[in-house]
Amino acid sequence: MLIGELSRRTGVSPRLLRYYEAQGLLTADRGANGYRTYDEGAERTVRQVRALLDAGLSTEIIRTVLPCTYGDTYGGKPRINWCTELRTLVDRELDAMNERINALQRSRDNLAGYLAHS
């Protein structure tokens, strides 16, 4: 299918689809006319990428996770074959995300304290 059709099926803009391709998350062949053509699995891949992005993962991490996904998304979440290395990687990402949340909460509390004393 052409990029416009993939965009219509997934609701993802052609520009973003090209970005996914540049990031190594999506592959396309080129027709004789130079147009990108995607196989039928591309729609599932885009939905998996969107779900993983929504979970807060970077495209770098998604590039590692994506080969371990299989089938269609279930309840908006991709099915993942959790090997030990992948689980360790995602656990580290979750720990880093929790640290960022804690730092934001401390900043919010400090700012609220300033406002309370003004």
Coordinates of C-alpha atoms in Angstrom, one line a residue:
M1 CA 0.0 0.0 0.0
L2 CA 1.1 3.6 -0.5
I3 CA 1.9 6.0 2.3
G4 CA -1.5 7.8 1.9
E5 CA -3.4 4.5 2.4
L6 CA -1.3 3.6 5.4
S7 CA -1.9 7.1 6.8
R8 CA -5.7 6.7 6.3
R9 CA -5.8 3.3 7.9
T10 CA -3.8 4.3 11.0
G11 CA -4.6 7.9 11.4
V12 CA -0.9 8.7 11.4
S13 CA 0.3 11.5 9.1
P14 CA 2.5 10.7 6.2
R15 CA 5.2 12.9 7.7
L16 CA 5.2 10.9 10.9
L17 CA 5.3 7.6 8.9
R18 CA 8.4 8.9 7.2
Y19 CA 9.9 9.8 10.6
Y20 CA 9.2 6.2 11.8
E21 CA 10.9 4.9 8.8
A22 CA 13.9 7.2 9.4
Q23 CA 14.1 6.0 13.0
G24 CA 14.2 2.3 11.9
L25 CA 10.7 1.5 13.2
L26 CA 9.0 1.0 9.9
T27 CA 10.2 -0.3 6.6
A28 CA 9.1 0.5 3.1
D29 CA 10.0 -0.7 -0.4
R30 CA 10.3 1.7 -3.3
G31 CA 8.3 1.2 -6.4
A32 CA 9.6 1.8 -9.9
N33 CA 8.1 5.3 -9.6
G34 CA 10.0 6.0 -6.3
Y35 CA 6.9 5.9 -4.2
R36 CA 7.1 4.2 -0.8
T37 CA 5.1 0.9 -0.6
Y38 CA 4.3 -0.8 2.6
D39 CA 3.2 -4.4 3.2
E40 CA 0.1 -5.4 5.0
G41 CA 2.0 -5.8 8.3
A42 CA 2.9 -2.1 8.3
E43 CA -0.5 -1.2 9.7
R44 CA 0.0 -3.4 12.7
T45 CA 3.6 -2.1 13.2
V46 CA 2.3 1.5 13.2
R47 CA -0.3 0.7 15.8
Q48 CA 2.3 -1.0 18.0
V49 CA 4.7 2.0 17.6
R50 CA 1.9 4.3 18.6
A51 CA 1.0 2.2 21.7
L52 CA 4.6 2.1 22.8
L53 CA 5.1 5.8 22.3
D54 CA 1.9 6.3 24.4
A55 CA 3.5 4.2 27.1
G56 CA 6.3 6.8 27.2
L57 CA 9.1 4.8 25.5
S58 CA 11.5 6.6 23.2
T59 CA 11.9 5.6 19.6
E60 CA 15.4 4.2 20.5
I61 CA 13.8 1.8 23.0
I62 CA 10.9 1.0 20.7
R63 CA 13.4 0.0 18.1
T64 CA 14.6 -2.7 20.5
V65 CA 11.1 -3.7 21.7
L66 CA 9.4 -3.8 18.3
P67 CA 11.1 -7.1 17.1
C68 CA 9.7 -8.8 20.2
T69 CA 6.1 -7.8 19.6
Y70 CA 3.7 -10.1 17.9
G71 CA 0.1 -10.1 16.6
D72 CA -2.3 -7.3 16.8
T73 CA -2.5 -4.9 19.7
Y74 CA -4.7 -6.2 22.5
G75 CA -6.7 -3.5 24.3
G76 CA -4.5 -0.9 22.6
K77 CA -1.3 -2.6 23.9
P78 CA 1.1 -4.7 21.8
R79 CA 1.7 -8.2 22.8
I80 CA 5.4 -8.6 23.8
N81 CA 7.6 -11.7 24.0
W82 CA 9.5 -10.7 27.2
C83 CA 13.0 -12.1 27.1
T84 CA 15.2 -11.4 30.1
E85 CA 17.2 -8.6 28.4
L86 CA 14.1 -6.8 27.1
R87 CA 12.4 -6.9 30.6
T88 CA 15.6 -5.5 32.1
L89 CA 15.7 -2.7 29.6
V90 CA 12.0 -1.8 30.1
D91 CA 12.4 -2.0 33.9
R92 CA 15.3 0.5 33.7
E93 CA 13.1 2.8 31.6
L94 CA 10.3 2.5 34.2
D95 CA 12.7 3.3 37.0
A96 CA 14.0 6.4 35.1
M97 CA 10.4 7.5 34.5
N98 CA 9.6 7.2 38.2
E99 CA 12.6 9.3 39.0
R100 CA 11.4 12.0 36.6
I101 CA 8.0 11.9 38.2
N102 CA 9.5 12.2 41.7
A103 CA 11.6 15.2 40.6
L104 CA 8.5 16.9 39.1
Q105 CA 6.6 16.3 42.3
R106 CA 9.4 17.8 44.4
S107 CA 9.5 20.8 42.1
R108 CA 5.7 21.2 42.2
D109 CA 5.7 21.0 46.0
N110 CA 8.5 23.6 46.2
L111 CA 6.6 26.0 43.9
A112 CA 3.4 25.5 45.8
G113 CA 5.3 26.3 49.0
Y114 CA 6.5 29.6 47.5
L115 CA 2.9 30.5 46.5
A116 CA 1.6 29.6 49.9
H117 CA 4.0 32.0 51.7
S118 CA 3.4 35.0 49.4

